[in-house]
Tab-separated table of N, CA and C in Angstrom:
chain	number	residue	atom	x	y	z
A	1	UNK	N	37.981	9.399	14.423
A	1	UNK	CA	36.963	9.059	15.410
A	1	UNK	C	36.032	7.985	14.848
A	2	UNK	N	35.714	7.032	15.682
A	2	UNK	CA	34.841	5.927	15.287
A	2	UNK	C	33.412	6.435	15.100
A	3	UNK	N	32.739	5.890	14.106
A	3	UNK	CA	31.351	6.250	13.823
A	3	UNK	C	30.435	5.738	14.922
A	4	UNK	N	29.391	6.515	15.211
A	4	UNK	CA	28.377	6.091	16.185
A	4	UNK	C	27.741	4.780	15.751
A	5	UNK	N	27.557	4.570	14.455
A	5	UNK	CA	26.923	3.353	13.960
A	5	UNK	C	27.794	2.120	14.195
A	6	UNK	N	29.085	2.311	14.468
A	6	UNK	CA	29.968	1.173	14.752
A	6	UNK	C	29.926	0.793	16.233
A	7	UNK	N	29.421	1.687	17.075
A	7	UNK	CA	29.367	1.422	18.518
A	7	UNK	C	28.254	0.445	18.862
A	8	UNK	N	28.533	-0.467	19.764
A	8	UNK	CA	27.480	-1.345	20.289
A	8	UNK	C	26.921	-0.809	21.597
A	9	UNK	N	27.733	-0.051	22.327
A	9	UNK	CA	27.283	0.604	23.551
A	9	UNK	C	27.027	2.063	23.216
A	10	UNK	N	25.821	2.523	23.543
A	10	UNK	CA	25.404	3.885	23.205
A	10	UNK	C	25.206	4.681	24.488
A	11	UNK	N	25.815	5.851	24.538
A	11	UNK	CA	25.647	6.769	25.667
A	11	UNK	C	24.647	7.853	25.261
A	12	UNK	N	23.636	8.033	26.105
A	12	UNK	CA	22.577	8.998	25.819
A	12	UNK	C	22.510	10.061	26.904
A	13	UNK	N	22.076	11.242	26.489
A	13	UNK	CA	21.703	12.316	27.405
A	13	UNK	C	20.259	12.641	27.048
A	14	UNK	N	19.334	12.177	27.865
A	14	UNK	CA	17.913	12.397	27.597
A	14	UNK	C	17.421	13.450	28.584
A	15	UNK	N	17.227	14.653	28.086
A	15	UNK	CA	16.759	15.746	28.931
A	15	UNK	C	17.633	16.001	30.136
A	16	UNK	N	18.923	15.754	30.023
A	16	UNK	CA	19.859	15.982	31.113
A	16	UNK	C	20.147	14.746	31.961
A	17	UNK	N	19.430	13.655	31.745
A	17	UNK	CA	19.668	12.409	32.468
A	17	UNK	C	20.483	11.481	31.579
A	18	UNK	N	21.543	10.930	32.128
A	18	UNK	CA	22.454	10.102	31.334
A	18	UNK	C	22.100	8.623	31.437
A	19	UNK	N	22.152	7.969	30.278
A	19	UNK	CA	21.898	6.530	30.180
A	19	UNK	C	22.981	5.911	29.328
A	20	UNK	N	23.271	4.652	29.605
A	20	UNK	CA	24.146	3.848	28.765
A	20	UNK	C	23.386	2.565	28.468
A	21	UNK	N	23.297	2.240	27.185
A	21	UNK	CA	22.542	1.059	26.765
A	21	UNK	C	23.185	0.475	25.518
A	22	UNK	N	22.585	-0.555	25.000
A	22	UNK	CA	23.140	-1.176	23.795
A	22	UNK	C	22.339	-0.769	22.554
A	23	UNK	N	23.003	-0.840	21.423
A	23	UNK	CA	22.313	-0.593	20.149
A	23	UNK	C	21.188	-1.607	19.976
A	24	UNK	N	21.420	-2.852	20.372
A	24	UNK	CA	20.379	-3.878	20.247
A	24	UNK	C	19.116	-3.495	21.011
A	25	UNK	N	19.271	-2.951	22.217
A	25	UNK	CA	18.103	-2.527	22.994
A	25	UNK	C	17.365	-1.405	22.286
A	26	UNK	N	18.084	-0.401	21.817
A	26	UNK	CA	17.447	0.738	21.150
A	26	UNK	C	16.768	0.337	19.843
A	27	UNK	N	17.211	-0.764	19.244
A	27	UNK	CA	16.692	-1.183	17.936
A	27	UNK	C	15.748	-2.378	18.022
A	28	UNK	N	15.210	-2.647	19.195
A	28	UNK	CA	14.335	-3.809	19.390
A	28	UNK	C	13.020	-3.688	18.615
A	29	UNK	N	12.501	-2.475	18.476
A	29	UNK	CA	11.206	-2.266	17.815
A	29	UNK	C	11.430	-1.534	16.492
A	30	UNK	N	11.344	-2.252	15.358
A	30	UNK	CA	11.634	-1.635	14.060
A	30	UNK	C	10.699	-0.493	13.666
A	31	UNK	N	9.573	-0.339	14.345
A	31	UNK	CA	8.663	0.775	14.012
A	31	UNK	C	8.953	2.023	14.847
A	32	UNK	N	9.916	1.945	15.751
A	32	UNK	CA	10.154	3.065	16.663
A	32	UNK	C	11.119	4.095	16.090
A	33	UNK	N	11.019	5.284	16.633
A	33	UNK	CA	11.940	6.369	16.282
A	33	UNK	C	13.364	5.994	16.695
A	34	UNK	N	13.506	5.320	17.818
A	34	UNK	CA	14.846	4.932	18.275
A	34	UNK	C	15.504	3.983	17.279
A	35	UNK	N	14.727	3.063	16.723
A	35	UNK	CA	15.253	2.182	15.683
A	35	UNK	C	15.741	3.024	14.498
A	36	UNK	N	14.915	3.970	14.088
A	36	UNK	CA	15.295	4.835	12.969
A	36	UNK	C	16.570	5.611	13.261
A	37	UNK	N	16.720	6.045	14.502
A	37	UNK	CA	17.895	6.838	14.874
A	37	UNK	C	19.175	6.014	14.938
A	38	UNK	N	19.084	4.766	15.429
A	38	UNK	CA	20.300	4.030	15.769
A	38	UNK	C	20.573	2.797	14.914
A	39	UNK	N	19.659	2.413	14.040
A	39	UNK	CA	19.908	1.227	13.211
A	39	UNK	C	20.829	1.532	12.033
A	40	UNK	N	20.855	2.790	11.607
A	40	UNK	CA	21.646	3.165	10.444
A	40	UNK	C	20.940	2.891	9.131
A	41	UNK	N	19.694	2.403	9.183
A	41	UNK	CA	18.968	2.049	7.975
A	41	UNK	C	18.186	3.210	7.351
A	42	UNK	N	17.801	4.195	8.154
A	42	UNK	CA	16.860	5.189	7.656
A	42	UNK	C	17.450	6.561	7.392
A	43	UNK	N	18.298	7.035	8.243
A	43	UNK	CA	18.923	8.324	7.995
A	43	UNK	C	20.242	8.383	8.737
A	44	UNK	N	20.941	9.477	8.579
A	44	UNK	CA	22.265	9.607	9.183
A	44	UNK	C	22.195	9.464	10.700
A	45	UNK	N	23.277	9.000	11.270
A	45	UNK	CA	23.356	8.806	12.718
A	45	UNK	C	23.190	10.139	13.433
A	46	UNK	N	22.549	10.106	14.601
A	46	UNK	CA	22.460	11.337	15.392
A	46	UNK	C	23.858	11.786	15.810
A	47	UNK	N	23.993	13.055	16.060
A	47	UNK	CA	25.295	13.609	16.415
A	47	UNK	C	25.603	13.404	17.892
A	48	UNK	N	26.843	13.047	18.161
A	48	UNK	CA	27.318	12.917	19.541
A	48	UNK	C	27.916	14.238	19.985
A	49	UNK	N	27.782	14.532	21.270
A	49	UNK	CA	28.474	15.668	21.862
A	49	UNK	C	29.969	15.345	21.811
A	50	UNK	N	30.784	16.221	21.220
A	50	UNK	CA	32.205	15.902	21.072
A	50	UNK	C	32.943	15.764	22.407
A	51	UNK	N	32.447	16.393	23.461
A	51	UNK	CA	33.115	16.316	24.763
A	51	UNK	C	32.718	15.073	25.550
A	52	UNK	N	31.441	14.696	25.499
A	52	UNK	CA	30.959	13.584	26.333
A	52	UNK	C	30.743	12.293	25.556
A	53	UNK	N	30.603	12.402	24.238
A	53	UNK	CA	30.305	11.226	23.420
A	53	UNK	C	28.854	10.791	23.506
A	54	UNK	N	28.025	11.585	24.175
A	54	UNK	CA	26.611	11.234	24.348
A	54	UNK	C	25.755	11.825	23.236
A	55	UNK	N	24.702	11.077	22.892
A	55	UNK	CA	23.702	11.555	21.942
A	55	UNK	C	22.602	12.226	22.757
A	56	UNK	N	22.277	13.476	22.419
A	56	UNK	CA	21.247	14.204	23.145
A	56	UNK	C	19.882	13.938	22.522
A	57	UNK	N	18.904	13.605	23.386
A	57	UNK	CA	17.507	13.462	22.976
A	57	UNK	C	16.710	14.394	23.871
A	58	UNK	N	15.993	15.325	23.279
A	58	UNK	CA	15.280	16.356	24.022
A	58	UNK	C	13.908	15.855	24.477
A	59	UNK	N	13.925	14.931	25.452
A	59	UNK	CA	12.696	14.366	26.013
A	59	UNK	C	12.850	14.292	27.533
A	60	UNK	N	11.819	13.807	28.218
A	60	UNK	CA	11.816	13.710	29.677
A	60	UNK	C	12.755	12.597	30.130
A	61	UNK	N	13.867	12.976	30.734
A	61	UNK	CA	14.887	12.016	31.134
A	61	UNK	C	14.438	11.026	32.191
A	62	UNK	N	13.615	11.459	33.127
A	62	UNK	CA	13.178	10.552	34.197
A	62	UNK	C	12.223	9.489	33.661
A	63	UNK	N	11.334	9.867	32.764
A	63	UNK	CA	10.381	8.907	32.198
A	63	UNK	C	11.065	7.967	31.216
A	64	UNK	N	12.147	8.412	30.597
A	64	UNK	CA	12.824	7.591	29.593
A	64	UNK	C	13.331	6.272	30.175
A	65	UNK	N	13.605	6.218	31.465
A	65	UNK	CA	14.084	4.950	32.036
A	65	UNK	C	13.025	3.861	31.898
A	66	UNK	N	11.750	4.235	31.950
A	66	UNK	CA	10.687	3.252	31.756
A	66	UNK	C	10.604	2.824	30.288
A	67	UNK	N	10.867	3.755	29.390
A	67	UNK	CA	10.924	3.429	27.964
A	67	UNK	C	12.052	2.431	27.724
A	68	UNK	N	13.211	2.706	28.288
A	68	UNK	CA	14.371	1.838	28.112
A	68	UNK	C	14.118	0.455	28.712
A	69	UNK	N	13.526	0.409	29.895
A	69	UNK	CA	13.212	-0.884	30.500
A	69	UNK	C	12.173	-1.646	29.684
A	70	UNK	N	11.216	-0.940	29.105
A	70	UNK	CA	10.239	-1.588	28.224
A	70	UNK	C	10.958	-2.227	27.028
A	71	UNK	N	11.897	-1.516	26.432
A	71	UNK	CA	12.634	-2.063	25.293
A	71	UNK	C	13.443	-3.291	25.711
A	72	UNK	N	13.969	-3.278	26.910
A	72	UNK	CA	14.765	-4.411	27.393
A	72	UNK	C	13.909	-5.637	27.670
A	73	UNK	N	12.725	-5.427	28.269
A	73	UNK	CA	11.927	-6.535	28.786
A	73	UNK	C	10.618	-6.780	28.041
A	74	UNK	N	10.253	-5.879	27.148
A	74	UNK	CA	8.959	-5.943	26.447
A	74	UNK	C	7.799	-5.977	27.442
A	75	UNK	N	7.984	-5.293	28.562
A	75	UNK	CA	6.940	-5.193	29.587
A	75	UNK	C	7.171	-3.912	30.368
A	76	UNK	N	6.098	-3.338	30.880
A	76	UNK	CA	6.217	-2.170	31.741
A	76	UNK	C	6.556	-2.662	33.139
A	77	UNK	N	7.743	-2.311	33.593
A	77	UNK	CA	8.209	-2.761	34.898
A	77	UNK	C	8.319	-1.543	35.804
A	78	UNK	N	7.588	-1.570	36.925
A	78	UNK	CA	7.623	-0.463	37.875
A	78	UNK	C	6.777	0.699	37.407
A	79	UNK	N	6.592	1.620	38.287
A	79	UNK	CA	5.869	2.848	37.963
A	79	UNK	C	6.160	3.859	39.047
A	80	UNK	N	5.687	5.044	38.830
A	80	UNK	CA	5.817	6.095	39.824
A	80	UNK	C	4.441	6.332	40.431
A	81	UNK	N	4.419	6.872	41.636
A	81	UNK	CA	3.140	7.121	42.292
A	81	UNK	C	2.544	8.474	41.920
A	82	UNK	N	3.258	9.257	41.132
A	82	UNK	CA	2.738	10.572	40.746
A	82	UNK	C	1.534	10.397	39.824
A	83	UNK	N	0.504	11.225	40.025
A	83	UNK	CA	-0.740	11.041	39.266
A	83	UNK	C	-0.581	11.181	37.748
A	84	UNK	N	0.401	11.938	37.300
A	84	UNK	CA	0.543	12.144	35.850
A	84	UNK	C	1.512	11.158	35.198
A	85	UNK	N	1.976	10.155	35.941
A	85	UNK	CA	2.968	9.224	35.413
A	85	UNK	C	2.515	8.554	34.119
A	86	UNK	N	1.300	8.006	34.112
A	86	UNK	CA	0.847	7.270	32.928
A	86	UNK	C	0.644	8.185	31.729
A	87	UNK	N	0.257	9.426	31.978
A	87	UNK	CA	0.145	10.389	30.880
A	87	UNK	C	1.529	10.687	30.318
A	88	UNK	N	2.502	10.939	31.201
A	88	UNK	CA	3.863	11.211	30.724
A	88	UNK	C	4.416	10.005	29.953
A	89	UNK	N	4.182	8.805	30.462
A	89	UNK	CA	4.662	7.602	29.792
A	89	UNK	C	3.989	7.427	28.436
A	90	UNK	N	2.686	7.683	28.375
A	90	UNK	CA	1.967	7.595	27.112
A	90	UNK	C	2.544	8.583	26.094
A	91	UNK	N	2.819	9.807	26.539
A	91	UNK	CA	3.364	10.815	25.622
A	91	UNK	C	4.740	10.410	25.101
A	92	UNK	N	5.561	9.821	25.961
A	92	UNK	CA	6.873	9.338	25.506
A	92	UNK	C	6.707	8.168	24.537
A	93	UNK	N	5.814	7.251	24.856
A	93	UNK	CA	5.568	6.094	23.977
A	93	UNK	C	5.069	6.559	22.617
A	94	UNK	N	4.186	7.551	22.627
A	94	UNK	CA	3.667	8.081	21.359
A	94	UNK	C	4.776	8.769	20.571
A	95	UNK	N	5.597	9.565	21.251
A	95	UNK	CA	6.692	10.259	20.574
A	95	UNK	C	7.652	9.260	19.924
A	96	UNK	N	8.016	8.215	20.657
A	96	UNK	CA	8.978	7.236	20.154
A	96	UNK	C	8.323	6.160	19.285
A	97	UNK	N	7.007	6.246	19.095
A	97	UNK	CA	6.226	5.297	18.297
A	97	UNK	C	6.413	3.864	18.801
A	98	UNK	N	6.270	3.706	20.101
A	98	UNK	CA	6.323	2.386	20.729
A	98	UNK	C	4.893	1.949	21.004
A	99	UNK	N	4.296	1.275	20.040
A	99	UNK	CA	2.876	0.946	20.105
A	99	UNK	C	2.534	0.057	21.290
A	100	UNK	N	3.406	-0.866	21.658
A	100	UNK	CA	3.139	-1.767	22.768
A	100	UNK	C	3.158	-1.087	24.125
A	101	UNK	N	3.733	0.098	24.194
A	101	UNK	CA	3.814	0.827	25.463
A	101	UNK	C	2.723	1.877	25.588
A	102	UNK	N	1.982	2.115	24.538
A	102	UNK	CA	0.919	3.109	24.590
A	102	UNK	C	-0.285	2.507	25.303
A	103	UNK	N	-0.370	2.775	26.596
A	103	UNK	CA	-1.368	2.165	27.482
A	103	UNK	C	-2.779	2.577	27.137
């Protein structure tokens, strides 16, 4: 089986929501937890589910799409109308150590 660190396309399961992205996107911010997880520079690669090939991250799957879009565009694009959206986004940004997204 090919190593996760050899993959350029990464399949994620974030709190039950599935995403497919690139290693380059996940590694855009060298100070982030995602960089640490997927760059191969800091510790062993996260484990993939043997059946789905996805890496599980135990975070809010719906909010993670904004995190992923931030990594892609270096800007917050879109939002939700729910009153707690910015708090949830801040908590995800803090968890992933994405300083530019911590509003």
